[in-house]
Short mmCIF file of C-alpha atoms in Angstrom, two decimals:
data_model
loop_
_atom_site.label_atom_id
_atom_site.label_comp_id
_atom_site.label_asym_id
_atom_site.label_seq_id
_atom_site.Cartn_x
_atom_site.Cartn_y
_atom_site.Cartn_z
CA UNK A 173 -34.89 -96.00 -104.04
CA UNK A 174 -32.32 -94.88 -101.54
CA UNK A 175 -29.08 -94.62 -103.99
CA UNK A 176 -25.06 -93.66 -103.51
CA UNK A 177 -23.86 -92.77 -106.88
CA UNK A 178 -20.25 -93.11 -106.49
CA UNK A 179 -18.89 -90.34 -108.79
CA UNK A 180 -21.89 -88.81 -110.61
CA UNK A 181 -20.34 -85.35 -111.94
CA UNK A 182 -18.86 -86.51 -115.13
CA UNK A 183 -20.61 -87.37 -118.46
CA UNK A 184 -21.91 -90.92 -117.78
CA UNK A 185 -22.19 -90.48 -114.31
CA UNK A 186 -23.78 -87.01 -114.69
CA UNK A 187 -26.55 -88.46 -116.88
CA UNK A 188 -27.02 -91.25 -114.44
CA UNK A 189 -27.24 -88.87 -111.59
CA UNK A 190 -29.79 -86.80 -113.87
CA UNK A 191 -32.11 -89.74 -114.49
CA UNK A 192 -32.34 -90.96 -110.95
CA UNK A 193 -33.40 -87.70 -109.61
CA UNK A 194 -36.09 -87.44 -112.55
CA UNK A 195 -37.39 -90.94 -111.16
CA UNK A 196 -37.60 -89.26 -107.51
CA UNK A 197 -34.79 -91.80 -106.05
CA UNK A 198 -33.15 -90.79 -102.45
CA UNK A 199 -30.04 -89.70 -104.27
CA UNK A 200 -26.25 -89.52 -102.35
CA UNK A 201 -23.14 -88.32 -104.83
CA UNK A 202 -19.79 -89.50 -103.10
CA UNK A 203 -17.46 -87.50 -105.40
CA UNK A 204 -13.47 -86.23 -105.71
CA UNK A 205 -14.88 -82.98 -106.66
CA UNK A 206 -12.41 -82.68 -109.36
CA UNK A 207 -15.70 -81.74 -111.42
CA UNK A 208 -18.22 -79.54 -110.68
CA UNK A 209 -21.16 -80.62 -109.25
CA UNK A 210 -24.32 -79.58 -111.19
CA UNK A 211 -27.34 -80.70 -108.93
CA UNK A 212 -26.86 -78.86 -105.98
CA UNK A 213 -29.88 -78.97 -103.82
CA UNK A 214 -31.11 -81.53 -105.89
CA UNK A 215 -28.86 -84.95 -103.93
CA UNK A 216 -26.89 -84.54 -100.93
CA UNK A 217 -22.84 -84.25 -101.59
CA UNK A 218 -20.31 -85.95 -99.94
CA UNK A 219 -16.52 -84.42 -101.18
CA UNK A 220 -13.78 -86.76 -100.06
CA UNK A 221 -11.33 -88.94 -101.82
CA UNK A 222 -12.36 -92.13 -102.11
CA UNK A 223 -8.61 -93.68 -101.39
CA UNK A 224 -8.75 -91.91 -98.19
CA UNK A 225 -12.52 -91.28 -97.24
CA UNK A 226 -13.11 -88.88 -94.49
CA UNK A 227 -15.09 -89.82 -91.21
CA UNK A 228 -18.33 -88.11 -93.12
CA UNK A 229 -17.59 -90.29 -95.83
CA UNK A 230 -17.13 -93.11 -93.88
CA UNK A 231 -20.42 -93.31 -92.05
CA UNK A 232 -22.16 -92.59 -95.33
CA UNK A 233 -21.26 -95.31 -97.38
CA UNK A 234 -22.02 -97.34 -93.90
CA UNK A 235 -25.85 -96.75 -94.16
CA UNK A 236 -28.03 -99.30 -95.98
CA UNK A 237 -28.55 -98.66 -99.73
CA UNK A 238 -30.93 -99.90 -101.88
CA UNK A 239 -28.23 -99.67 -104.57
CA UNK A 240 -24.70 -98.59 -104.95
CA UNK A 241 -23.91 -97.64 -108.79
CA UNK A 242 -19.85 -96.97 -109.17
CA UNK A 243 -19.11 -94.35 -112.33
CA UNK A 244 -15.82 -93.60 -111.64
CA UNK A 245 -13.60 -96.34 -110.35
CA UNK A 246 -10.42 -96.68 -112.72
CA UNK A 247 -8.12 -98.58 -110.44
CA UNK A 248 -8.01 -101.33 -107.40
CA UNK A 249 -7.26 -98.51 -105.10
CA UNK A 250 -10.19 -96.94 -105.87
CA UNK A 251 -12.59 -99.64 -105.07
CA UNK A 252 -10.94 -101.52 -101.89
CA UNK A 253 -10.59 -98.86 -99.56
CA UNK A 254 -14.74 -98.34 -99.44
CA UNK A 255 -16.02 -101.70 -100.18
CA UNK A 256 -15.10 -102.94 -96.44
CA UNK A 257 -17.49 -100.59 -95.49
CA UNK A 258 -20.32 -101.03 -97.68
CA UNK A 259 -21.90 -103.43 -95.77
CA UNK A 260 -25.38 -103.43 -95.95
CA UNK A 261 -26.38 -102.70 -99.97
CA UNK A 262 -29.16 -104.34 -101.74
CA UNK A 263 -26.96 -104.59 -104.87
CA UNK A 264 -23.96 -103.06 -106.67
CA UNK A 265 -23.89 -101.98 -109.98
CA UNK A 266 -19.93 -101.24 -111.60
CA UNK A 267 -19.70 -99.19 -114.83
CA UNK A 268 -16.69 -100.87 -116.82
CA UNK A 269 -15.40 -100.97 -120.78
CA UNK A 270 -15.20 -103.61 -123.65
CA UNK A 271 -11.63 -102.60 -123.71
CA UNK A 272 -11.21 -105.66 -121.11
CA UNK A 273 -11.89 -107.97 -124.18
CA UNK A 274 -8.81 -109.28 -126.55
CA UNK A 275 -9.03 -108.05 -129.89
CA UNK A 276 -6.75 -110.27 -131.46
CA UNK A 277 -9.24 -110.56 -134.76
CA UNK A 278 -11.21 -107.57 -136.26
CA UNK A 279 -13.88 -110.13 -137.63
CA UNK A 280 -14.80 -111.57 -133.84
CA UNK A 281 -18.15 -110.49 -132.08
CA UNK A 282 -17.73 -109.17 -128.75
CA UNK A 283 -19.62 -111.25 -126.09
CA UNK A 284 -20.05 -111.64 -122.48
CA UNK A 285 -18.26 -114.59 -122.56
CA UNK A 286 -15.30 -113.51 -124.98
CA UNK A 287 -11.62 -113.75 -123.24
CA UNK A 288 -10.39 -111.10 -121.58
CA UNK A 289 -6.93 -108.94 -121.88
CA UNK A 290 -3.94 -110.55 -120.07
CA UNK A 291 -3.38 -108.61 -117.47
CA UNK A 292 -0.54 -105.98 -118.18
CA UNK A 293 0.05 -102.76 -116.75
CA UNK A 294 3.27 -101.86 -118.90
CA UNK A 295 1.71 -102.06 -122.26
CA UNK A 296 0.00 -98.25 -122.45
CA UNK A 297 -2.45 -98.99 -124.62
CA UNK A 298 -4.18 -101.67 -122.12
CA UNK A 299 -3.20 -100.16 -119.11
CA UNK A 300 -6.55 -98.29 -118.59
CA UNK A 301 -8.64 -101.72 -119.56
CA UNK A 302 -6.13 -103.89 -117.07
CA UNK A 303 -6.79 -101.71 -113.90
CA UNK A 304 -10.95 -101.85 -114.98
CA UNK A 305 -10.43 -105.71 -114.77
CA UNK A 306 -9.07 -105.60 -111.86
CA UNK A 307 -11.78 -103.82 -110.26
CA UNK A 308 -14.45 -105.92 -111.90
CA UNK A 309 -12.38 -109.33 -110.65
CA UNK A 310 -12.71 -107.60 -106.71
CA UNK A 311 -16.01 -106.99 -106.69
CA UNK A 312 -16.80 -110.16 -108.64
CA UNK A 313 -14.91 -111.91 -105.25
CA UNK A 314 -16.71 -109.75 -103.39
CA UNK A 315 -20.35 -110.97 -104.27
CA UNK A 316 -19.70 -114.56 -104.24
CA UNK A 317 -18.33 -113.95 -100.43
CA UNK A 318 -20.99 -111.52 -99.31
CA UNK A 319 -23.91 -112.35 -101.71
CA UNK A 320 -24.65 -109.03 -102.53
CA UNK A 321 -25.98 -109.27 -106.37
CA UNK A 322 -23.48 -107.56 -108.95
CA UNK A 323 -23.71 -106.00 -112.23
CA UNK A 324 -21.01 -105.53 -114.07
CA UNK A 325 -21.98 -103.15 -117.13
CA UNK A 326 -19.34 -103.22 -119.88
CA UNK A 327 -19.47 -100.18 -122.59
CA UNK A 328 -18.81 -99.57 -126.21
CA UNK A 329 -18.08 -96.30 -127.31
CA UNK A 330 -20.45 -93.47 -125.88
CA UNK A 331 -20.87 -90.33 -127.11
CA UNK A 332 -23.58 -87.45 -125.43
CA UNK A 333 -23.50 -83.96 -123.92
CA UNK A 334 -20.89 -83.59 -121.49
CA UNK A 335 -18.47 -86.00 -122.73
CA UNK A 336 -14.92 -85.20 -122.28
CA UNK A 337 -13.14 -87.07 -123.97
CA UNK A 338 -14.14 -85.31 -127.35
CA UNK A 339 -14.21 -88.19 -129.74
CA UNK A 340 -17.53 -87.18 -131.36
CA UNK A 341 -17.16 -83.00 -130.80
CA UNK A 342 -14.47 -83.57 -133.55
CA UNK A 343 -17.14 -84.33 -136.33
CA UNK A 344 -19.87 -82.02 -134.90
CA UNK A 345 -17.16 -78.98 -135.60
CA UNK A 346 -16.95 -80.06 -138.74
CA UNK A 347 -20.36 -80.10 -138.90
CA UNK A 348 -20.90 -76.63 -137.52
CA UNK A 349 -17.82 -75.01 -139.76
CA UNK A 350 -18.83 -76.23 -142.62
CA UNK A 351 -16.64 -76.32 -145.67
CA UNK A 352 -14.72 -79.18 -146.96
CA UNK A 353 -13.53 -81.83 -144.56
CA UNK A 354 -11.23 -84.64 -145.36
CA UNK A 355 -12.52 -88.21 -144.46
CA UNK A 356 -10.00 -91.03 -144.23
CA UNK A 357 -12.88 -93.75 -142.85
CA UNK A 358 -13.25 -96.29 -145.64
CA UNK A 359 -17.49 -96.02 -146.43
CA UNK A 360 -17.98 -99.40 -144.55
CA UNK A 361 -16.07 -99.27 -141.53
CA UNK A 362 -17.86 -100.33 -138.64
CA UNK A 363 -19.20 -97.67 -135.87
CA UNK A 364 -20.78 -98.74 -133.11
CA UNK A 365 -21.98 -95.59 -130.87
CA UNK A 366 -24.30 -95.37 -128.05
CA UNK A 367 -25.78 -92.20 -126.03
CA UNK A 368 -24.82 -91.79 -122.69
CA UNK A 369 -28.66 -90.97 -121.76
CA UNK A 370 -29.27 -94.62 -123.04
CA UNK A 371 -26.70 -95.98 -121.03
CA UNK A 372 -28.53 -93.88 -117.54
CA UNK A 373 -31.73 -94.91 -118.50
CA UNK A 374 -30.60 -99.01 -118.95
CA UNK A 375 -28.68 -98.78 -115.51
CA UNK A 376 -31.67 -97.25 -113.51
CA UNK A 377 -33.69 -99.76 -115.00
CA UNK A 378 -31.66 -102.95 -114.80
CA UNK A 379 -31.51 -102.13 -110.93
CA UNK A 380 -35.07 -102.55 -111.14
CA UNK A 381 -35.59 -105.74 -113.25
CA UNK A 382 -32.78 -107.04 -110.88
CA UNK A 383 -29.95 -107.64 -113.93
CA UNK A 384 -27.12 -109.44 -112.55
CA UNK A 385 -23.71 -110.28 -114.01
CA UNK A 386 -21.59 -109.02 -116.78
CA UNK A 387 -23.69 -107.24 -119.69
CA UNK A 388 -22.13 -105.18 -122.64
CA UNK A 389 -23.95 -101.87 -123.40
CA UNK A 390 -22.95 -101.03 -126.47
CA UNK A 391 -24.91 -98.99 -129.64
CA UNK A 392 -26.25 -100.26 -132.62
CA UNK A 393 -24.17 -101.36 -135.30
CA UNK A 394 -23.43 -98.61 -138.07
CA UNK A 395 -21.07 -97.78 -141.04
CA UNK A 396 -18.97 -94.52 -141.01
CA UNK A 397 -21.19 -93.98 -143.92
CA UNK A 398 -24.17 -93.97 -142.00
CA UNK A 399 -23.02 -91.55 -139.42
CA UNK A 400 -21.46 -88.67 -141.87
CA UNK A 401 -25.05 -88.75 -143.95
CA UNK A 402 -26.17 -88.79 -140.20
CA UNK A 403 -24.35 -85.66 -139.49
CA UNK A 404 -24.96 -83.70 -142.60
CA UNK A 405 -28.84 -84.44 -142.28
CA UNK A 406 -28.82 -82.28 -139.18
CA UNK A 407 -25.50 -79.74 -140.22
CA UNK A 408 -27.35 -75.59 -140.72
CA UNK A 409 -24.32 -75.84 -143.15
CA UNK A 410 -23.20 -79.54 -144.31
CA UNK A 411 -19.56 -79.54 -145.07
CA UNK A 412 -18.25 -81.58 -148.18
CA UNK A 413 -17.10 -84.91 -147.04
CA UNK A 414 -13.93 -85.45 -149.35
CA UNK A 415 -13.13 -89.41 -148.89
CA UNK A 416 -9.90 -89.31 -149.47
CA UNK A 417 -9.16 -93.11 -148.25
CA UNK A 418 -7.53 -94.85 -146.00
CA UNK A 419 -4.48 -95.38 -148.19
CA UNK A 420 -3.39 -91.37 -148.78
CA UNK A 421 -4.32 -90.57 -145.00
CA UNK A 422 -1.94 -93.45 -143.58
CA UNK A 423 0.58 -92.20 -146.87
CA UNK A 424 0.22 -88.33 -145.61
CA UNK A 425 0.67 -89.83 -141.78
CA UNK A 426 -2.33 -88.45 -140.43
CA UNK A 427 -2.86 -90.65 -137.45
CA UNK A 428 -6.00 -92.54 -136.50
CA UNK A 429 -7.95 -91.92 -133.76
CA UNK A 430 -6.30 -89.05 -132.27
CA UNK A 431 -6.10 -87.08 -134.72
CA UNK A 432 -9.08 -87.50 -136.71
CA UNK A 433 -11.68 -89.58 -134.15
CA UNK A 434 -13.45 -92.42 -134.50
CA UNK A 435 -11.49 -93.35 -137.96
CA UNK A 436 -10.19 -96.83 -136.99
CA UNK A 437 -7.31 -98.41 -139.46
CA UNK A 438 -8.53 -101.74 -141.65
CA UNK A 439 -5.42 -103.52 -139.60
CA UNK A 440 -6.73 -102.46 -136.60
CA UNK A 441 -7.59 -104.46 -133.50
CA UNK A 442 -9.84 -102.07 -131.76
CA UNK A 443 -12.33 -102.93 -134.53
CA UNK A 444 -13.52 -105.43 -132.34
CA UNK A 445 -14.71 -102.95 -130.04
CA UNK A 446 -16.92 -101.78 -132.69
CA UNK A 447 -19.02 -105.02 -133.16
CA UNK A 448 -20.07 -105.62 -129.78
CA UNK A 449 -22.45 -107.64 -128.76
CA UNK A 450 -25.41 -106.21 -126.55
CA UNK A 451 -28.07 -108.84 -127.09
CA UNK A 452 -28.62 -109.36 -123.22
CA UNK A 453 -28.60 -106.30 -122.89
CA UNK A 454 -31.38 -105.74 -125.44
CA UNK A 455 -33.14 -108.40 -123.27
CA UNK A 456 -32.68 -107.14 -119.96
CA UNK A 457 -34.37 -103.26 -121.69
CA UNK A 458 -31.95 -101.84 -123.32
CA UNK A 459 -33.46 -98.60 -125.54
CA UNK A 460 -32.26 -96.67 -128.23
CA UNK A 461 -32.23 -93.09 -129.30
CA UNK A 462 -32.28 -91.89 -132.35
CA UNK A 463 -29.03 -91.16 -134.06
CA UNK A 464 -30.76 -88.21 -135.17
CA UNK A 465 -31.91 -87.32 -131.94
CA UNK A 466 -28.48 -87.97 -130.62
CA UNK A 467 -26.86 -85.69 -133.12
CA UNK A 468 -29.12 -82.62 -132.44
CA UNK A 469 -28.15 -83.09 -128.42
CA UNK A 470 -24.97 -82.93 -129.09
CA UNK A 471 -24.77 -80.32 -131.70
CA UNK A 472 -27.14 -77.66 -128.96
CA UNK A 473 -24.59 -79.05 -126.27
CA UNK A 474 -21.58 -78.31 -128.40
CA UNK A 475 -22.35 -75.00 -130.01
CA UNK A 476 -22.42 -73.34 -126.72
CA UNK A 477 -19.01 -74.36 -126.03
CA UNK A 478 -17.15 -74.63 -129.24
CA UNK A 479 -13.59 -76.07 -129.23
CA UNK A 480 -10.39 -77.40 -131.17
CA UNK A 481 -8.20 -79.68 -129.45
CA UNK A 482 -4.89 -79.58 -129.94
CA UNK A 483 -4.77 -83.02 -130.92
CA UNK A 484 -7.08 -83.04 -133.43
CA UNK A 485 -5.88 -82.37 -137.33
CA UNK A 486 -5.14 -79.32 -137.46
CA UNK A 487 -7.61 -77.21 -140.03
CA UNK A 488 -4.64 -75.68 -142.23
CA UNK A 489 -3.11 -79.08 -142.69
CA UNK A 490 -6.60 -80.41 -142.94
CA UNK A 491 -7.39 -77.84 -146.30
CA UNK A 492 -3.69 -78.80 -147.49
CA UNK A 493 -4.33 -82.43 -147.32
CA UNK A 494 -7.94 -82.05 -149.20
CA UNK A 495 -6.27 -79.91 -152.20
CA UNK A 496 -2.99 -81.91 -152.48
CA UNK A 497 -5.29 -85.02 -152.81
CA UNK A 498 -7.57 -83.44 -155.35
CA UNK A 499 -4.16 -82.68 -157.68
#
C-alpha cells in the first residue's frame, strides 16, 4: 500500500513505521524531526512542521494515499492545518489514549462507548487527554463530511523498546541491579500493559480488514503480582521484591506513579485505565505477545542504554525505606 505515516520516529510510531516497511508498503514519514530518523533509505522523509508545512510538504500530503496513519498529533493545531489538504486518502487511521474516558469509579470497564472527559484544558492532569479529544472530535467531523472511513485507535498503557516515557525501564533497572527493591503495589492491583509491536502489527492490519470507528487497544489484564514474578523469571540477577504496602509507602510519601511507575494508589481513578476493554479489538485481530517475550525485548533494548531518571525513587532513599520498614 502507498502509506504517509504522519510522525513515525518515536516509539509507537517507530514500530509502526518498522512493520510497514517489513510488509513492503510504499512508505512516506512526514515528521518534526525532533527525533532521529532511523530508516533512512528505507521510506522517503519529508522534515517540516506540521503547523506550518512547507511547499514540499504541501504537495505531499496532496497525493492520493491508500492510507494516512497519524502517530503524533497531540493538539487541534496539529491536525487542521494538513487535513484541508489531504484530499484524496482511502482512509485515516488516528492513534489516541483511554485517558479521554472519565474515571470517576475504579470498578468501571472501559468501553468504546464509555463517556468521555469534559473538556478542560486548565485541569493538568487532563490537559493532554482534552487536546487528544479534540483531535479525534475533528476528524470524526471530518469523515462524516468527506466520507473518508476513520479509525480512531484508543490505547492503554504501552510499554516496548524505544519508549520514552520510561514507565516500564524503571522495573527493568531493578531487574538488571539486582538487590532488594521496595514494592508499594498491593499483590492484586490491576496492570494492564500492551507492546508497542502489538499495537504496529493491529494498525497495519486493521487497515487491511477495513476497521472503522473508535477501538481501544489495550493489553491483557494482569496483577502487579503477575508482572514482578514476570520480571524476575527473566532477571540474570532477580532482586528481592520487599512488599512493603501501600500503607507505609503513602506514610513515608513516596509518590505514585512518578516516582515508583506503574504503582497506582487503591483511591485512585486512573485504575480505570487499567481495565480496559479491547474486545473489538480482539475481534477486529488483535494479537498478543508474550509477557515474557515482551520482557526480554525490553531488557536487550534497555541494557544497552541504562538510565536513572531523576524522577524516579532515588536508590539511597529506596535502601533506607526497605531497612526502616524491616525495623
Amino acid at each position: 500500500m502507498k502509506i504517509l505515516v504522519l510522525g513515525g520516529t518515536r516509539f509507537i510510531g517507530r514500530h509502526l513505521v518498522a512493520e510497514c516497511l517489513a510488509r513492503g508498503d510504499d512508505l512516506t514519514v512526514l515528521y518534526r524531526g525532533h527525533s532521529p530518523s532511523p530508516f533512512a533509505g528505507l521510506a522517503r522523509h519529508i522534515l517540516t512542521d506540521r503547523r506550518a508545512p512547507t511547499a514540499e510538504a504541501r504537495a505531499v500530503l496532496s497525493e492520493p494515499w491508500d492510507v494516512v496513519i497519524d502517530t503524533s498529533a497531540v493538539d487541534l493545531d496539529d491536525v487542521t492545518p494538513l487535513t484541508p489538504l489531504l484530499t484524496d486518502v482511502g482512509r485515516y487511521v488516528f492513534v489516541s489514549s483511554c485517558a479521554v474516558y472519565r474515571r470517576q469509579f475504579t470498578t468501571s470497564t472501559l468501553r468504546e462507548q464509555s463517556p468521555t472527559i469534559v473538556a478542560d484544558t486548565t485541569d493538568p492532569t487532563r490537559a493532554s487527554a482534552t487536546r487528544k479529544l479534540r483531535c479525534e472530535r475533528h476528524l470524526r467531523g471530518r469523515a462524516r463530511r468527506t466520507g473518508i472511513p476513520l479509525l480512531v485507535a484508543r490505547l492503554g498503557l504501552v510499554v516496548g523498546k524505544h519508549d520514552y516515557s520510561h514507565r516500564f525501564t524503571y522495573w527493568l533497572e531493578h531487574v538488571l541491579r539486582g538487590g532488594e527493591a521496595l514494592v508499594p503495589m498491593d499483590p492484586d492491583q490491576p496492570v494492564q500493559i500492551i507492546d508497542a509491536s502489538d499495537v504496529a502489527k493491529f494498525l497495519r492490519d486493521a487497515v487491511d480488514r477495513d476497521v472503522e470507528g473508535i477501538v481501544n487497544v489495550a493489553g491483557r489484564s494482569i496483577t502487579a503480582q503477575n508482572l514482578i514474578e514476570a520480571l524476575l523469571d527473566r532477571s540474570p540477577q532477580p532482586p528481592v521484591p520487599c512488599w512493603v504496602g501501600e500503607r507505609y509507602a503513602r506514610s513515608q510519601r513516596v509518590r505514585p506513579w512518578t516516582e515508583v511507575p506503574l504503582w497506582l494508589t487503591n483511591d485512585s481513578p486512573e485504575r480505570a485505565l487499567m481495565a480496559v476493554d479491547s474486545s473489538r479489538a480482539l475481534a477486529a485481530g488483535l494479537t498478543y505477545r508474550s509477557l515474557r517475550d515482551t520482557i526480554d525485548d525490553c531488557l536487550a533494548w534497555h541494557t544497552v542504554r541504562r538510565s536513572w531518571s531523576q524522577r524516579w525513587l532515588d536508590p539511597a532513599r529506596e535502601q533506607h525505606l526497605i531497612q526502616q520498614w524491616r525495623a
